[in-house]
Amino acid sequence: MTGGSKRVPHISASVLNADFSHLGAEVRRAAEAGVDSIHLDVMDGHFVDNITMGPVVVEALRPHTPLPYHSHLMISRPLRYVRAFAEAGSDVIAFHLEADDDPAAVIDEIHRAGRGAGLAINPETPAERALPFLERIDLLLVMTVNPGRGGQAFMTDVLPKLAALRAEADALGLDLPIAVDGGVNLETIGLAFAAGGDVLVTGSALYDTEGDLGGVVRALRDAASAQQPHLPDLERSRS
Ligand code: DX5
Ligand code: ZN
């Protein structure tokens, strides 16, 4: 996926903004639209104010698609819940560097559970704090909003940090996918991909759309590949 080879955008559907009364169908809708993975936002009402889902929801959703499930744990004590999210069907378990547990211990526990270890960092967390873990993780998740809810604006001032982490991972010769999470949409996905993001998490940009999502996913993928901000047709006709 990375490390010098030609990067291709990986579109990951965050179901946080989907219709929770039909979450299984919403997962299938994204899968049928051609996304590459499903992003499950887990919030404990402590690490962030919001409360969303636990392992029981991941388990219920697991049969709806064979696509990879990335569980994004915005919880204070990830170490205690690694096994439960692994057994529920997560393929990648991403926890926050800012959480209470020792990151190295959480990474080891995720690997002992046979899953991919993801490390998430908040917008204000400097790149330097993630560097000691780059060679031990399977996914780095760079937040471009403050965690806690969908539909927020993309923080462009995180882009230099993303580019620095991409350069560091490449300099180490790591094949390390970097996810970008928060405010990724047609206007911002090109910026995120150009700065070094590979796994582009989209929530409201996807689920604020009725019916078939295929066209949205194709447009997001094209905008990323073009590494250009997506100019609405109106703008294009003027230029
Ligand atoms: C926010 C979550 C994100 C969010 C993305 O705390 O981690 O995954 O759901 O949704 P949008 O794309 O609407 O910002
Ligand atoms: Zn997320």
Coordinates of C-alpha atoms and ligand atoms in Angstrom, one line a residue:
M1 CA 0.0 0.0 0.0
T2 CA 2.9 2.5 0.6
G3 CA 6.7 2.6 1.1
G4 CA 7.7 4.1 -2.2
S5 CA 5.4 1.9 -4.3
K6 CA 2.7 3.9 -6.2
R7 CA 0.1 4.9 -3.6
V8 CA -3.5 4.2 -4.3
P9 CA -6.3 5.7 -2.2
H10 CA -8.1 3.3 0.2
I11 CA -11.6 4.6 1.0
S12 CA -12.9 3.6 4.5
A13 CA -16.5 4.2 5.4
S14 CA -17.1 5.6 8.9
V15 CA -20.7 4.6 9.9
L16 CA -20.9 7.2 12.7
N17 CA -23.2 9.3 10.5
A18 CA -25.1 6.4 9.1
D19 CA -28.7 5.5 10.1
F20 CA -28.1 3.6 13.3
S21 CA -31.6 2.1 13.2
H22 CA -30.4 0.1 10.1
L23 CA -26.7 -0.1 10.7
G24 CA -26.3 -3.5 9.0
A25 CA -27.9 -2.3 5.8
E26 CA -25.8 0.9 6.0
V27 CA -22.6 -1.2 6.1
R28 CA -23.8 -3.2 3.1
R29 CA -24.7 0.0 1.3
A30 CA -21.1 1.2 1.6
A31 CA -19.7 -2.2 0.7
E32 CA -21.8 -2.4 -2.4
A33 CA -20.6 1.1 -3.3
G34 CA -17.0 -0.1 -3.5
V35 CA -15.4 1.1 -0.3
D36 CA -12.2 -0.7 0.9
S37 CA -13.0 -1.1 4.6
I38 CA -15.5 -0.2 7.3
H39 CA -14.4 2.2 10.1
L40 CA -16.2 1.8 13.4
D41 CA -16.0 4.7 15.9
V42 CA -16.0 3.5 19.5
M43 CA -16.5 6.2 22.1
D44 CA -16.7 5.6 25.9
G45 CA -18.1 8.9 27.1
H46 CA -14.8 9.4 29.0
F47 CA -11.9 9.8 26.5
V48 CA -14.5 11.8 24.5
D49 CA -17.9 13.1 25.6
N50 CA -19.9 11.0 23.2
I51 CA -20.9 7.3 23.7
T52 CA -21.4 5.2 20.5
M53 CA -20.8 1.4 20.3
G54 CA -19.1 -1.6 22.0
P55 CA -17.9 -5.0 20.9
V56 CA -21.5 -6.3 20.8
V57 CA -22.3 -3.9 17.9
V58 CA -19.1 -4.9 16.0
E59 CA -20.1 -8.6 16.4
A60 CA -23.6 -7.9 15.1
L61 CA -22.3 -6.1 12.1
R62 CA -19.5 -8.6 11.2
P63 CA -21.7 -10.9 9.1
H64 CA -22.8 -8.0 6.8
T65 CA -19.6 -7.8 4.7
P66 CA -16.2 -9.6 4.5
L67 CA -14.5 -6.2 4.1
P68 CA -11.9 -5.3 6.8
Y69 CA -13.3 -3.8 10.0
H70 CA -11.2 -1.0 11.5
S71 CA -12.3 -0.4 15.1
H72 CA -11.3 3.1 16.1
L73 CA -11.2 3.1 19.9
M74 CA -11.7 6.6 21.4
I75 CA -11.7 5.1 24.9
S76 CA -9.5 5.8 28.0
R77 CA -8.6 2.1 28.8
P78 CA -8.0 0.3 25.4
L79 CA -5.9 -2.5 26.9
R80 CA -8.9 -3.9 28.8
Y81 CA -11.0 -4.2 25.6
V82 CA -8.6 -5.4 23.0
R83 CA -9.6 -9.1 23.2
A84 CA -13.3 -8.2 23.1
F85 CA -13.0 -6.1 19.9
A86 CA -10.7 -8.8 18.4
E87 CA -13.2 -11.6 19.1
A88 CA -16.1 -9.4 17.9
G89 CA -14.5 -9.3 14.4
S90 CA -12.2 -6.3 14.2
D91 CA -9.3 -6.7 11.7
V92 CA -7.5 -3.6 12.8
I93 CA -7.8 -2.1 16.3
A94 CA -6.7 1.5 16.5
F95 CA -6.3 3.1 19.9
H96 CA -5.3 6.6 20.9
L97 CA -1.7 7.5 22.0
E98 CA -3.4 10.0 24.4
A99 CA -5.3 7.2 26.2
D100 CA -4.3 6.1 29.8
D101 CA -2.6 2.7 28.9
D102 CA 1.0 2.1 27.9
P103 CA 0.9 2.2 24.1
A104 CA 3.6 -0.5 23.7
A105 CA 1.5 -2.8 26.0
V106 CA -1.6 -2.2 23.9
I107 CA 0.2 -2.8 20.6
D108 CA 1.6 -6.1 22.0
E109 CA -1.9 -7.2 23.2
I110 CA -3.4 -6.4 19.8
H111 CA -0.7 -8.5 18.1
R112 CA -1.2 -11.3 20.6
A113 CA -4.9 -11.3 19.6
G114 CA -3.8 -11.7 16.0
R115 CA -5.0 -8.3 14.8
G116 CA -3.5 -5.3 13.1
A117 CA -2.4 -2.6 15.6
G118 CA -3.4 1.0 14.8
L119 CA -2.1 4.0 16.6
A120 CA -4.3 7.2 16.5
I121 CA -3.1 10.7 17.3
N122 CA -5.2 13.8 18.0
P123 CA -4.7 17.0 16.0
E124 CA -2.7 18.7 18.8
T125 CA -0.4 15.7 19.4
P126 CA 3.0 16.3 17.8
A127 CA 4.5 13.8 15.3
E128 CA 7.5 13.2 17.6
R129 CA 5.3 11.3 20.1
A130 CA 4.3 8.7 17.5
L131 CA 7.8 8.1 16.1
P132 CA 8.9 5.5 18.7
F133 CA 6.0 3.3 17.6
L134 CA 6.1 3.5 13.8
E135 CA 8.0 0.2 13.4
R136 CA 5.6 -1.7 15.7
I137 CA 2.2 -0.7 14.3
D138 CA 0.3 -1.7 11.2
L139 CA -1.7 1.5 10.7
L140 CA -1.1 5.1 11.9
L141 CA -4.3 7.1 12.2
V142 CA -4.0 10.9 12.0
M143 CA -7.0 12.8 13.3
T144 CA -8.0 15.9 11.3
V145 CA -10.8 16.8 13.7
N146 CA -11.0 16.6 17.5
P147 CA -12.4 13.2 18.1
G148 CA -16.0 12.9 19.3
R149 CA -18.4 13.3 16.4
G150 CA -18.8 13.3 12.7
G151 CA -19.6 16.2 10.4
Q152 CA -16.8 18.5 11.6
A153 CA -14.6 20.7 9.4
F154 CA -11.2 19.3 8.2
M155 CA -8.2 20.9 10.0
T156 CA -5.8 21.8 7.2
D157 CA -3.2 22.8 9.8
V158 CA -2.6 19.0 10.5
L159 CA -1.4 18.5 6.9
P160 CA 2.3 19.4 7.6
K161 CA 2.4 16.9 10.4
L162 CA 0.8 14.2 8.2
A163 CA 3.5 14.9 5.5
A164 CA 6.3 14.7 8.1
L165 CA 5.0 11.3 9.4
R166 CA 4.7 10.0 5.8
A167 CA 8.3 11.1 5.1
E168 CA 9.5 9.5 8.3
A169 CA 7.8 6.2 7.6
D170 CA 9.1 6.2 4.0
A171 CA 12.6 7.1 5.2
L172 CA 12.5 4.1 7.5
G173 CA 11.4 1.9 4.6
L174 CA 8.2 1.0 6.3
D175 CA 5.2 -0.2 4.4
L176 CA 3.0 1.7 6.8
P177 CA -0.5 2.8 5.8
I178 CA -1.5 6.2 7.2
A179 CA -5.2 6.9 7.8
V180 CA -6.7 10.4 7.8
D181 CA -9.9 10.7 9.9
G182 CA -12.2 13.6 10.2
G183 CA -13.7 16.1 7.6
V184 CA -12.6 14.1 4.6
N185 CA -14.8 14.9 1.7
L186 CA -14.6 15.9 -2.0
E187 CA -12.9 19.2 -1.2
T188 CA -10.3 17.8 1.2
I189 CA -9.6 14.2 0.2
G190 CA -7.1 15.4 -2.5
L191 CA -5.1 17.4 0.1
A192 CA -5.1 14.5 2.5
F193 CA -3.9 12.0 -0.1
A194 CA -1.3 14.5 -1.5
A195 CA 0.1 15.0 2.0
G196 CA 0.6 11.2 2.5
G197 CA -2.7 9.8 3.7
D198 CA -3.5 6.4 2.2
V199 CA -6.6 5.2 4.2
L200 CA -9.1 8.0 3.8
V201 CA -12.0 7.8 6.3
T202 CA -15.2 9.3 5.1
G203 CA -18.4 9.6 7.2
S204 CA -20.8 12.4 6.5
A205 CA -19.4 12.9 3.0
L206 CA -20.7 9.4 2.3
Y207 CA -23.8 8.9 4.5
D208 CA -25.3 12.4 4.0
T209 CA -26.1 10.9 0.6
E210 CA -29.4 9.1 -0.1
G211 CA -29.6 5.9 -2.2
D212 CA -26.7 4.5 -4.2
L213 CA -23.3 5.6 -2.8
G214 CA -21.4 4.2 -5.9
G215 CA -21.1 7.6 -7.5
V216 CA -19.8 9.3 -4.3
V217 CA -17.2 6.7 -3.7
R218 CA -16.0 6.9 -7.3
A219 CA -15.8 10.8 -7.0
L220 CA -13.9 10.5 -3.7
R221 CA -11.5 8.0 -5.2
D222 CA -11.0 10.2 -8.3
A223 CA -10.5 13.4 -6.3
A224 CA -7.9 11.6 -4.1
S225 CA -6.0 10.2 -7.1
A226 CA -6.1 13.6 -8.8
Q227 CA -4.4 14.8 -5.6
Q228 CA -6.2 18.1 -6.3
P229 CA -9.0 19.6 -4.3
H230 CA -12.3 18.7 -6.1
L231 CA -13.6 21.9 -7.8
P232 CA -17.4 21.8 -8.1
D233 CA -18.4 21.9 -11.8
L234 CA -19.5 25.5 -11.5
E235 CA -16.0 26.6 -10.4
R236 CA -14.5 24.5 -13.2
S237 CA -16.7 26.2 -15.9
R238 CA -15.6 29.6 -14.7
S239 CA -11.9 28.9 -14.8
Ligands
DX5_1 C1 -14.6 11.4 14.8 C2 -14.5 10.0 14.2 C3 -14.5 10.0 12.6 C4 -15.8 10.6 12.1 C5 -15.6 10.9 10.6 O1 -14.3 11.3 16.1 O2 -13.3 9.4 14.6 O3 -14.3 8.7 12.1 O4 -16.8 9.7 12.2 O5 -16.8 11.5 10.1 P1 -16.7 12.7 9.1 O6 -16.1 12.2 7.8 O7 -18.1 13.2 9.0 O8 -15.8 13.8 9.8
ZN2 ZN -12.8 7.5 13.5

